[in-house]
Coordinates of C-alpha atoms in Angstrom, one line a residue:
X1 CA 0.0 0.0 0.0
X2 CA 1.3 3.4 -0.9
X3 CA 2.5 5.4 2.1
X4 CA 1.7 9.1 2.3
X5 CA 3.2 11.3 5.0
X6 CA 1.3 14.4 6.0
X7 CA 2.9 17.4 7.8
X8 CA 0.0 19.0 9.7
X9 CA 0.0 22.3 11.6
X10 CA -2.5 23.3 14.2
X11 CA -3.5 26.9 14.8
X12 CA -3.1 27.6 18.5
X13 CA -6.1 29.2 20.3
X14 CA -7.3 31.7 17.7
X15 CA -4.2 31.6 15.5
X16 CA -3.0 33.8 12.7
X17 CA -3.0 33.7 8.9
X18 CA 0.7 33.1 7.9
X19 CA 0.5 34.2 4.3
X20 CA -1.8 36.2 2.1
X21 CA -2.8 33.3 -0.1
X22 CA -2.9 30.3 2.2
X23 CA -5.8 31.3 4.4
X24 CA -7.6 28.1 3.5
X25 CA -4.6 25.8 4.0
X26 CA -5.0 24.9 7.7
X27 CA -4.3 21.6 9.3
X28 CA -4.6 19.9 12.7
X29 CA -1.3 19.4 14.5
X30 CA 0.5 16.1 14.4
X31 CA 2.6 14.1 12.0
X32 CA 0.9 11.1 10.5
X33 CA 1.7 8.2 8.2
X34 CA -1.4 7.0 6.5
X35 CA -1.3 3.3 5.8
X36 CA -4.6 1.7 6.8
X37 CA -8.3 2.6 7.1
X38 CA -7.7 2.9 10.9
X39 CA -5.1 5.6 10.2
X40 CA -7.5 7.5 8.0
X41 CA -10.2 7.2 10.6
X42 CA -7.9 8.9 13.1
X43 CA -7.3 11.7 10.6
X44 CA -10.9 12.2 9.9
X45 CA -11.6 12.5 13.6
X46 CA -9.8 15.8 13.3
X47 CA -12.1 17.0 10.5
X48 CA -14.6 18.5 13.0
X49 CA -14.1 22.2 13.8
X50 CA -12.9 22.9 17.3
X51 CA -15.0 26.1 17.3
X52 CA -18.8 26.6 17.6
X53 CA -20.6 30.0 17.0
X54 CA -23.2 29.8 19.8
X55 CA -21.7 32.7 21.9
X56 CA -21.3 34.9 18.8
X57 CA -24.8 34.3 17.4
X58 CA -26.6 34.6 20.7
X59 CA -25.0 38.0 21.2
X60 CA -25.9 38.9 17.6
X61 CA -29.5 37.7 17.9
X62 CA -32.6 39.1 19.6
X63 CA -31.9 36.9 22.6
X64 CA -29.7 39.6 24.1
X65 CA -30.3 43.2 25.4
X66 CA -27.9 45.8 26.8
X67 CA -28.4 45.7 30.6
X68 CA -27.7 49.1 32.2
X69 CA -26.1 49.1 35.6
X70 CA -23.0 50.8 36.8
X71 CA -21.6 47.5 38.1
X72 CA -22.4 45.4 35.0
X73 CA -19.7 45.4 32.3
X74 CA -18.9 43.6 29.1
X75 CA -16.5 40.7 29.2
X76 CA -14.3 42.1 26.4
X77 CA -14.4 44.1 23.2
X78 CA -15.5 41.0 21.2
X79 CA -18.7 40.9 23.2
X80 CA -19.3 44.6 22.6
X81 CA -18.7 44.3 18.9
X82 CA -20.9 41.2 18.5
X83 CA -23.8 42.7 20.4
X84 CA -23.4 46.0 18.4
X85 CA -23.5 44.2 15.0
X86 CA -20.1 45.8 14.3
X87 CA -17.4 44.3 12.1
X88 CA -15.5 42.2 14.7
X89 CA -11.8 43.1 14.8
X90 CA -10.9 41.1 17.9
X91 CA -8.8 38.1 17.3
X92 CA -7.3 37.1 20.7
X93 CA -10.3 35.3 22.4
X94 CA -11.8 31.9 21.6
X95 CA -15.3 32.9 20.2
X96 CA -14.3 35.4 17.5
X97 CA -15.3 34.9 13.8
X98 CA -11.6 34.5 12.9
X99 CA -11.4 31.4 15.2
X100 CA -14.5 29.9 13.6
X101 CA -13.1 30.6 10.1
X102 CA -9.7 29.1 10.9
X103 CA -11.2 26.1 12.7
X104 CA -13.6 25.3 9.9
X105 CA -11.1 25.6 7.1
X106 CA -8.7 23.5 9.1
X107 CA -11.3 20.8 9.4
X108 CA -12.0 21.1 5.7
X109 CA -8.3 20.7 4.9
X110 CA -8.1 17.6 7.0
X111 CA -11.2 16.1 5.3
X112 CA -9.5 16.9 1.9
X113 CA -6.3 15.2 3.0
X114 CA -8.2 12.1 3.8
X115 CA -10.2 12.2 0.6
X116 CA -7.0 12.7 -1.5
X117 CA -5.3 9.7 0.2
X118 CA -8.4 7.4 -0.3
X119 CA -8.7 8.3 -4.0
X120 CA -5.1 7.1 -4.6
X121 CA -5.7 3.7 -3.0
X122 CA -6.2 0.6 -5.1
X123 CA -8.6 -0.9 -2.4
X124 CA -10.9 2.0 -2.0
X125 CA -13.8 -0.2 -0.9
X126 CA -12.0 -0.6 2.5
X127 CA -12.2 3.2 3.0
X128 CA -15.8 3.9 2.1
X129 CA -16.9 4.8 5.7
X130 CA -14.0 7.2 6.1
X131 CA -14.7 8.8 2.7
X132 CA -18.3 9.3 3.6
X133 CA -17.5 10.9 7.0
X134 CA -14.9 13.2 5.4
X135 CA -17.4 14.4 2.8
X136 CA -20.1 15.1 5.4
X137 CA -17.5 16.9 7.7
X138 CA -16.5 19.1 4.7
X139 CA -20.2 19.8 4.0
X140 CA -20.9 20.6 7.7
X141 CA -18.0 23.0 8.1
X142 CA -19.1 24.9 5.0
X143 CA -22.7 24.9 6.2
X144 CA -21.7 26.4 9.5
X145 CA -19.6 29.1 7.8
X146 CA -22.5 29.9 5.5
X147 CA -24.9 30.3 8.5
X148 CA -22.5 32.9 10.0
X149 CA -20.9 34.7 7.0
X150 CA -23.7 34.6 4.4
X151 CA -27.3 35.7 4.1
X152 CA -30.1 33.3 4.5
X153 CA -30.7 31.1 1.5
X154 CA -33.4 32.3 -0.9
X155 CA -33.7 30.3 -4.1
X156 CA -34.9 33.4 -6.0
X157 CA -31.8 35.4 -5.1
X158 CA -29.1 32.9 -4.2
X159 CA -27.4 33.3 -7.6
X160 CA -26.7 36.9 -6.7
X161 CA -25.7 36.5 -3.1
X162 CA -22.1 35.9 -2.0
X163 CA -21.1 32.4 -1.1
X164 CA -17.7 31.2 0.2
X165 CA -14.7 29.4 -1.2
X166 CA -15.3 25.6 -1.2
X167 CA -11.9 23.9 -1.4
X168 CA -11.8 20.3 -2.8
X169 CA -8.1 19.7 -2.4
X170 CA -5.2 20.4 0.0
X171 CA -3.7 23.7 -1.3
X172 CA 0.0 23.6 -1.7
X173 CA 0.5 26.6 -4.0
X174 CA 1.2 29.8 -2.0
X175 CA 0.2 31.8 -5.1
X176 CA -3.3 30.3 -5.2
X177 CA -6.2 32.8 -5.1
X178 CA -9.8 32.1 -4.2
X179 CA -13.2 33.5 -5.2
X180 CA -16.3 33.4 -3.1
X181 CA -18.7 32.3 -5.7
X182 CA -22.5 32.5 -5.1
X183 CA -24.6 31.2 -2.3
X184 CA -26.4 29.0 -4.8
X185 CA -23.1 27.3 -5.7
X186 CA -22.2 27.0 -2.0
X187 CA -25.5 25.2 -1.2
X188 CA -25.2 23.0 -4.2
X189 CA -21.7 21.9 -3.2
X190 CA -22.9 21.3 0.4
X191 CA -25.7 19.1 -0.9
X192 CA -23.4 17.1 -3.2
X193 CA -21.0 16.3 -0.4
X194 CA -23.8 15.6 2.1
X195 CA -25.7 13.2 -0.2
X196 CA -22.6 11.4 -1.4
X197 CA -21.3 11.1 2.1
X198 CA -24.6 9.7 3.5
X199 CA -24.5 6.8 1.1
X200 CA -21.2 5.6 2.5
X201 CA -21.2 6.1 6.3
X202 CA -22.2 3.6 8.9
X203 CA -22.2 3.2 12.7
X204 CA -19.5 0.6 12.7
X205 CA -16.4 2.9 12.4
X206 CA -16.7 4.8 15.6
X207 CA -15.6 4.1 19.2
X208 CA -17.5 7.2 20.4
X209 CA -20.3 7.5 17.8
X210 CA -21.9 10.7 19.3
X211 CA -18.8 12.7 18.4
X212 CA -19.0 11.6 14.7
X213 CA -21.5 11.8 11.9
X214 CA -23.4 8.6 12.3
X215 CA -26.3 7.9 10.0
X216 CA -28.7 9.5 12.5
X217 CA -26.6 12.6 12.9
X218 CA -26.1 12.9 9.2
X219 CA -29.9 12.7 8.6
X220 CA -30.5 15.4 11.3
X221 CA -27.9 17.6 9.5
X222 CA -29.7 16.9 6.2
X223 CA -33.1 17.8 7.7
X224 CA -31.8 21.2 8.9
X225 CA -30.0 21.8 5.7
X226 CA -33.1 21.1 3.5
X227 CA -35.3 23.2 5.8
X228 CA -32.9 26.2 5.3
X229 CA -32.7 25.3 1.6
X230 CA -36.6 25.4 1.4
X231 CA -36.8 21.8 0.2
X232 CA -39.4 20.8 2.7
X233 CA -40.3 17.3 1.5
X234 CA -36.6 16.3 1.8
X235 CA -36.3 17.9 5.2
X236 CA -39.3 15.8 6.4
X237 CA -37.9 12.6 4.9
X238 CA -34.5 13.0 6.6
X239 CA -36.2 13.9 9.9
X240 CA -38.3 10.8 9.6
X241 CA -35.1 8.7 9.2
X242 CA -34.0 10.1 12.6
X243 CA -37.3 10.0 14.5
X244 CA -39.1 6.9 13.1
X245 CA -42.8 6.5 13.5
X246 CA -42.8 7.5 17.2
X247 CA -40.3 10.2 18.1
X248 CA -40.9 10.0 21.9
X249 CA -38.1 7.6 22.8
X250 CA -35.6 9.8 21.0
X251 CA -36.6 13.0 22.9
X252 CA -34.8 14.4 25.9
X253 CA -36.0 13.5 29.3
X254 CA -36.6 17.1 30.2
X255 CA -38.1 16.3 33.5
X256 CA -35.1 14.3 34.7
X257 CA -32.8 17.1 33.5
X258 CA -34.8 19.8 35.3
X259 CA -34.8 17.9 38.6
X260 CA -31.0 17.7 38.7
X261 CA -31.1 21.3 40.0
X262 CA -28.8 24.2 39.0
X263 CA -25.7 23.3 41.0
X264 CA -22.5 24.1 39.3
X265 CA -22.0 21.9 36.1
X266 CA -24.5 19.1 37.0
X267 CA -27.2 20.1 34.5
X268 CA -24.9 21.2 31.7
X269 CA -22.9 18.0 32.0
X270 CA -26.1 16.0 31.8
X271 CA -27.4 18.0 28.9
X272 CA -24.5 16.9 26.6
X273 CA -24.1 13.3 27.8
X274 CA -23.4 10.9 25.0
X275 CA -25.7 8.3 26.6
X276 CA -28.8 10.5 25.9
X277 CA -30.8 9.2 22.9
X278 CA -31.6 12.8 21.9
X279 CA -28.0 13.8 21.4
X280 CA -27.0 12.9 17.9
X281 CA -23.8 14.9 17.5
X282 CA -21.7 16.5 20.2
X283 CA -18.9 19.1 19.7
X284 CA -16.2 20.3 22.0
X285 CA -14.5 23.6 21.2
X286 CA -12.7 26.5 22.8
X287 CA -15.3 28.9 24.1
X288 CA -16.2 31.1 27.1
X289 CA -19.9 30.6 26.5
X290 CA -20.2 27.9 29.1
X291 CA -19.4 30.6 31.6
X292 CA -20.8 33.8 30.1
X293 CA -24.2 32.2 29.4
X294 CA -24.7 31.4 33.1
X295 CA -26.1 33.8 35.7
X296 CA -22.7 35.0 36.9
X297 CA -21.4 38.6 37.0
X298 CA -18.9 38.4 34.2
X299 CA -20.2 39.7 30.8
X300 CA -23.4 41.0 32.4
X301 CA -23.8 44.1 30.3
X302 CA -25.0 42.2 27.3
X303 CA -27.2 39.4 28.3
X304 CA -30.5 37.5 28.1
X305 CA -32.2 39.3 30.9
X306 CA -35.5 39.3 32.8
X307 CA -37.4 41.4 30.3
X308 CA -36.6 39.0 27.5
X309 CA -37.3 36.0 29.6
X310 CA -40.7 37.2 30.8
X311 CA -42.0 38.7 27.6
X312 CA -40.4 36.6 24.8
X313 CA -38.6 33.4 26.0
X314 CA -38.3 31.2 29.0
X315 CA -41.0 32.7 31.2
X316 CA -43.3 33.9 28.5
X317 CA -46.8 32.6 28.0
X318 CA -47.6 30.2 25.2
X319 CA -50.7 28.2 24.3
X320 CA -49.3 25.6 26.7
X321 CA -49.3 28.0 29.7
X322 CA -46.7 30.1 31.5
X323 CA -43.3 28.8 30.4
X324 CA -41.5 29.4 33.7
X325 CA -44.0 27.2 35.6
X326 CA -45.3 24.5 33.3
X327 CA -42.3 23.7 31.0
X328 CA -39.6 21.2 32.0
X329 CA -36.7 23.5 32.6
X330 CA -35.3 25.3 35.6
X331 CA -34.9 29.1 35.0
X332 CA -31.8 30.3 36.9
X333 CA -31.0 33.9 37.7
X334 CA -29.5 36.0 40.6
X335 CA -30.3 39.1 42.5
X336 CA -27.0 40.8 41.5
X337 CA -26.7 39.7 37.9
X338 CA -28.6 40.6 34.8
X339 CA -28.9 37.1 33.3
X340 CA -31.8 34.7 33.1
X341 CA -30.6 31.3 31.8
X342 CA -30.8 27.6 31.5
X343 CA -27.9 25.3 32.5
X344 CA -27.2 23.8 29.1
X345 CA -23.6 24.6 28.2
X346 CA -20.8 23.1 30.3
X347 CA -17.5 24.9 30.9
X348 CA -14.3 23.0 31.1
X349 CA -10.7 24.1 31.4
X350 CA -7.8 22.5 29.7
X351 CA -5.5 23.4 32.7
X352 CA -1.9 24.3 32.1
X353 CA -1.5 25.7 35.6
X354 CA -3.4 23.7 38.2
X355 CA -2.2 25.9 41.1
X356 CA -3.6 29.1 39.6
X357 CA -6.6 27.2 38.0
X358 CA -6.0 28.9 34.7
X359 CA -6.3 27.3 31.3
X360 CA -7.9 27.3 27.9
X361 CA -11.8 27.4 28.3
X362 CA -13.8 24.8 26.5
X363 CA -17.5 24.3 26.1
X364 CA -19.5 21.4 24.8
X365 CA -22.6 21.6 22.5
X366 CA -25.4 19.3 21.4
X367 CA -25.0 20.3 17.8
X368 CA -27.8 18.0 16.5
X369 CA -30.5 16.5 18.7
X370 CA -33.8 14.8 18.2
X371 CA -35.9 17.6 19.9
X372 CA -34.7 20.2 17.4
X373 CA -35.0 17.7 14.5
X374 CA -38.7 17.2 15.5
X375 CA -39.3 20.9 15.3
X376 CA -37.5 21.0 11.9
X377 CA -40.1 18.4 10.7
X378 CA -43.0 20.3 12.2
X379 CA -41.9 23.5 10.5
X380 CA -41.5 21.8 7.1
X381 CA -45.0 20.3 7.4
X382 CA -46.5 23.7 8.4
X383 CA -44.8 25.3 5.3
X384 CA -46.3 22.6 3.1
X385 CA -49.8 23.1 4.5
X386 CA -49.8 19.8 6.4
X387 CA -51.1 21.6 9.5
X388 CA -52.6 18.7 11.6
X389 CA -49.4 16.7 11.1
X390 CA -47.4 19.7 12.3
X391 CA -49.6 20.0 15.4
X392 CA -49.1 16.3 16.1
X393 CA -45.3 16.9 16.2
X394 CA -45.7 19.8 18.5
X395 CA -47.8 17.7 20.9
X396 CA -45.2 14.9 20.8
X397 CA -42.6 17.4 22.1
X398 CA -45.0 18.8 24.7
X399 CA -45.5 15.3 26.2
X400 CA -41.9 15.5 27.5
X401 CA -41.6 19.3 27.6
X402 CA -44.5 20.0 30.1
X403 CA -44.0 19.2 33.7
X404 CA -45.8 16.1 34.9
X405 CA -46.9 17.9 38.1
X406 CA -48.3 20.9 36.3
X407 CA -52.0 21.2 37.0
X408 CA -54.6 21.0 34.2
X409 CA -55.6 24.6 35.1
X410 CA -52.0 25.8 34.4
X411 CA -50.9 23.7 31.4
X412 CA -52.5 22.7 28.1
X413 CA -50.9 19.4 27.4
X414 CA -52.4 18.8 24.0
X415 CA -52.8 21.7 21.6
X416 CA -55.3 21.9 18.8
X417 CA -54.9 23.8 15.6
X418 CA -57.8 26.0 16.6
X419 CA -56.3 26.7 20.0
X420 CA -53.0 27.7 18.4
X421 CA -54.8 30.0 16.0
X422 CA -56.8 31.6 18.9
X423 CA -53.7 32.2 21.0
X424 CA -51.4 33.7 18.4
X425 CA -54.0 35.5 16.4
X426 CA -55.1 37.3 19.6
X427 CA -51.6 38.6 20.2
X428 CA -50.4 42.0 18.9
X429 CA -47.2 42.0 17.0
X430 CA -44.0 42.7 18.9
X431 CA -42.6 46.2 19.2
X432 CA -39.4 46.9 21.1
X433 CA -41.2 49.0 23.6
X434 CA -44.1 46.5 23.9
X435 CA -42.6 43.1 23.3
X436 CA -44.5 39.9 22.7
X437 CA -43.6 36.4 21.4
X438 CA -45.2 37.3 18.0
X439 CA -42.8 38.9 15.6
X440 CA -43.8 40.0 12.1
X441 CA -42.5 37.7 9.4
X442 CA -41.2 39.4 6.2
X443 CA -40.7 36.6 3.7
X444 CA -40.5 36.6 -0.1
X445 CA -43.1 33.8 -0.1
X446 CA -46.7 34.0 1.0
X447 CA -47.7 32.9 4.4
X448 CA -51.4 32.2 4.9
X449 CA -52.5 34.5 7.6
X450 CA -55.3 32.8 9.6
X451 CA -53.9 29.3 10.0
X452 CA -50.3 28.9 8.7
X453 CA -48.9 32.0 10.3
X454 CA -50.1 31.3 13.9
X455 CA -48.8 27.7 13.5
X456 CA -45.4 29.0 12.4
X457 CA -45.4 31.5 15.2
X458 CA -46.0 28.6 17.6
X459 CA -43.2 26.5 16.2
X460 CA -40.7 29.4 16.1
X461 CA -41.7 30.2 19.8
X462 CA -41.0 26.6 20.8
X463 CA -37.7 26.5 18.8
X464 CA -36.6 29.6 20.6
X465 CA -37.1 27.9 23.9
X466 CA -35.7 24.5 23.0
X467 CA -32.6 25.9 21.4
X468 CA -31.9 28.9 23.6
X469 CA -28.2 29.6 24.2
X470 CA -27.3 27.3 21.3
X471 CA -27.0 29.9 18.5
X472 CA -29.8 28.8 16.2
X473 CA -32.2 31.7 16.9
X474 CA -30.3 34.0 14.5
X475 CA -30.9 31.6 11.6
X476 CA -34.7 31.8 12.3
X477 CA -34.4 35.6 12.4
X478 CA -32.7 35.7 9.0
X479 CA -34.9 33.0 7.4
X480 CA -38.2 34.8 8.3
X481 CA -37.0 38.4 7.9
X482 CA -37.8 39.4 11.5
X483 CA -36.7 42.9 12.5
X484 CA -34.7 42.8 15.7
X485 CA -33.5 45.7 17.9
X486 CA -30.8 46.8 20.2
X487 CA -32.3 48.0 23.5
X488 CA -30.9 49.5 26.7
X489 CA -32.8 48.0 29.6
X490 CA -32.7 49.3 33.2
X491 CA -32.3 47.3 36.4
X492 CA -36.1 47.6 36.8
X493 CA -36.5 46.0 33.4
X494 CA -37.7 49.2 31.8
X495 CA -36.7 50.1 28.3
X496 CA -34.5 53.2 28.4
X497 CA -34.0 53.5 24.7
X498 CA -33.8 51.7 21.4
X499 CA -30.4 52.2 19.8
X500 CA -30.5 50.3 16.6
X501 CA -32.5 47.9 14.4
X502 CA -31.7 45.2 11.9
X503 CA -34.3 44.7 9.2
X504 CA -34.7 41.9 6.7
X505 CA -32.6 43.7 4.0
X506 CA -29.8 44.7 6.4
X507 CA -26.4 43.5 5.1
X508 CA -25.2 43.1 8.7
X509 CA -27.2 39.8 8.8
X510 CA -24.1 38.3 7.2
X511 CA -21.3 38.7 9.8
X512 CA -18.2 40.3 8.3
X513 CA -15.3 38.0 7.2
X514 CA -12.1 38.1 9.3
X515 CA -10.0 41.2 8.5
X516 CA -6.9 39.3 7.5
X517 CA -8.9 37.2 5.1
X518 CA -10.2 40.4 3.5
X519 CA -6.6 41.7 3.4
X520 CA -5.6 38.5 1.7
X521 CA -7.9 39.4 -1.2
X522 CA -11.2 37.7 -0.5
X523 CA -14.2 39.9 -1.1
X524 CA -15.7 41.4 2.0
X525 CA -19.4 41.3 2.9
X526 CA -21.1 44.5 1.8
X527 CA -21.8 47.1 4.5

């Protein structure tokens, strides 16, 4: 068998671009001799980005307000820039866009190295699982970049929107240049890798399957991808492949999780356990979010506060009842901090000085899970006019999401289409000074007003609760053209002033590329 030696370099922490034209040529750090399928499996295990944009996107979304108190301050300039929708220039902390860019293209280069090796082997059948995983990893890294640095996909305008470079080979030419292409090309490339990879993967290759793209994780990825790509029948088909005929055994045991209490890391560590059926793909990456998202003093100036929680999210009222008392989560807060939160994101330190207890902060994330996939399916069905089926999916989630001890006078355990219509049609639309859970949807496609819109409002409301702190809300904002605002909120939870707004046509919806990438010659996002 032909032997190929790979010299691979890891960007430390956030890292720096070392040359103008090699910003896509990033590798994980070790020296490897690829000889066997097992060797390639070990390489492909490094084809998952060690960065995740939850902190960045939660700051960017409508899940954050500016909390005004003389003792509450921002964590750093990155947090200030992300909240203010500014072009982020910070590079020295874990959650910045440059880190995500570097980590994603590093993962893609690793996948490309594995694919190149496999394509040169005479016994390629022995490597089909590794080839499938590498292609799906490449697709996922590009999808994650697209969700951050590009506009929401619109089939009517995608040929005109900027995409991102999609490398298919390890780049060894320092003079190479890259073009962004279109968003339509980017989505087409992602779909090609995803569908080809799914034909090849299996569960048999993984010692720790929840940290790899198993068939279930790949189907969950495909369901979300096709929902965003507006191919709803395909989104439903892939969600069905994950959930089966009865999704209940796949869903999180929310009641068990809630009853763990909010002590230290107990709830967060349980949330991301690989033994949970709901967790389909888990990521670990450098991030401060496991600390900043919790109700502690650090980073309190920009936070998910009491006003948001009571009027729009965790403690808001839905057709199921008051969220803070009937739903299966424990809302945590503190008298001296601005944050209202759930214990979902664990913080770990890779300690290099045990005495000082300092080290590189890591967080873990449930990137794909059955609960979110169920809501993907419900949304796709609602968009296709399959309303009763969508309501059935909502009720499947509510079976585990509503507290067993909640009284019938407090909670509505089984929703009807008529009940959903009555609840959301009776609400006035959100304004920044009079917030509600119902935001106006500005889409290029028609949403039927009396039935379809209230059903979508219900699903988006539930998605916001189920995925809070996980960075997915911003994609819903972009996909449905919601206008979101920057507000200054007092300690008494009064709105002092509205300082900015982001409408559906705002170019800032696409976060700006890292500055050194722009300096290297890649076209910047318009401003």
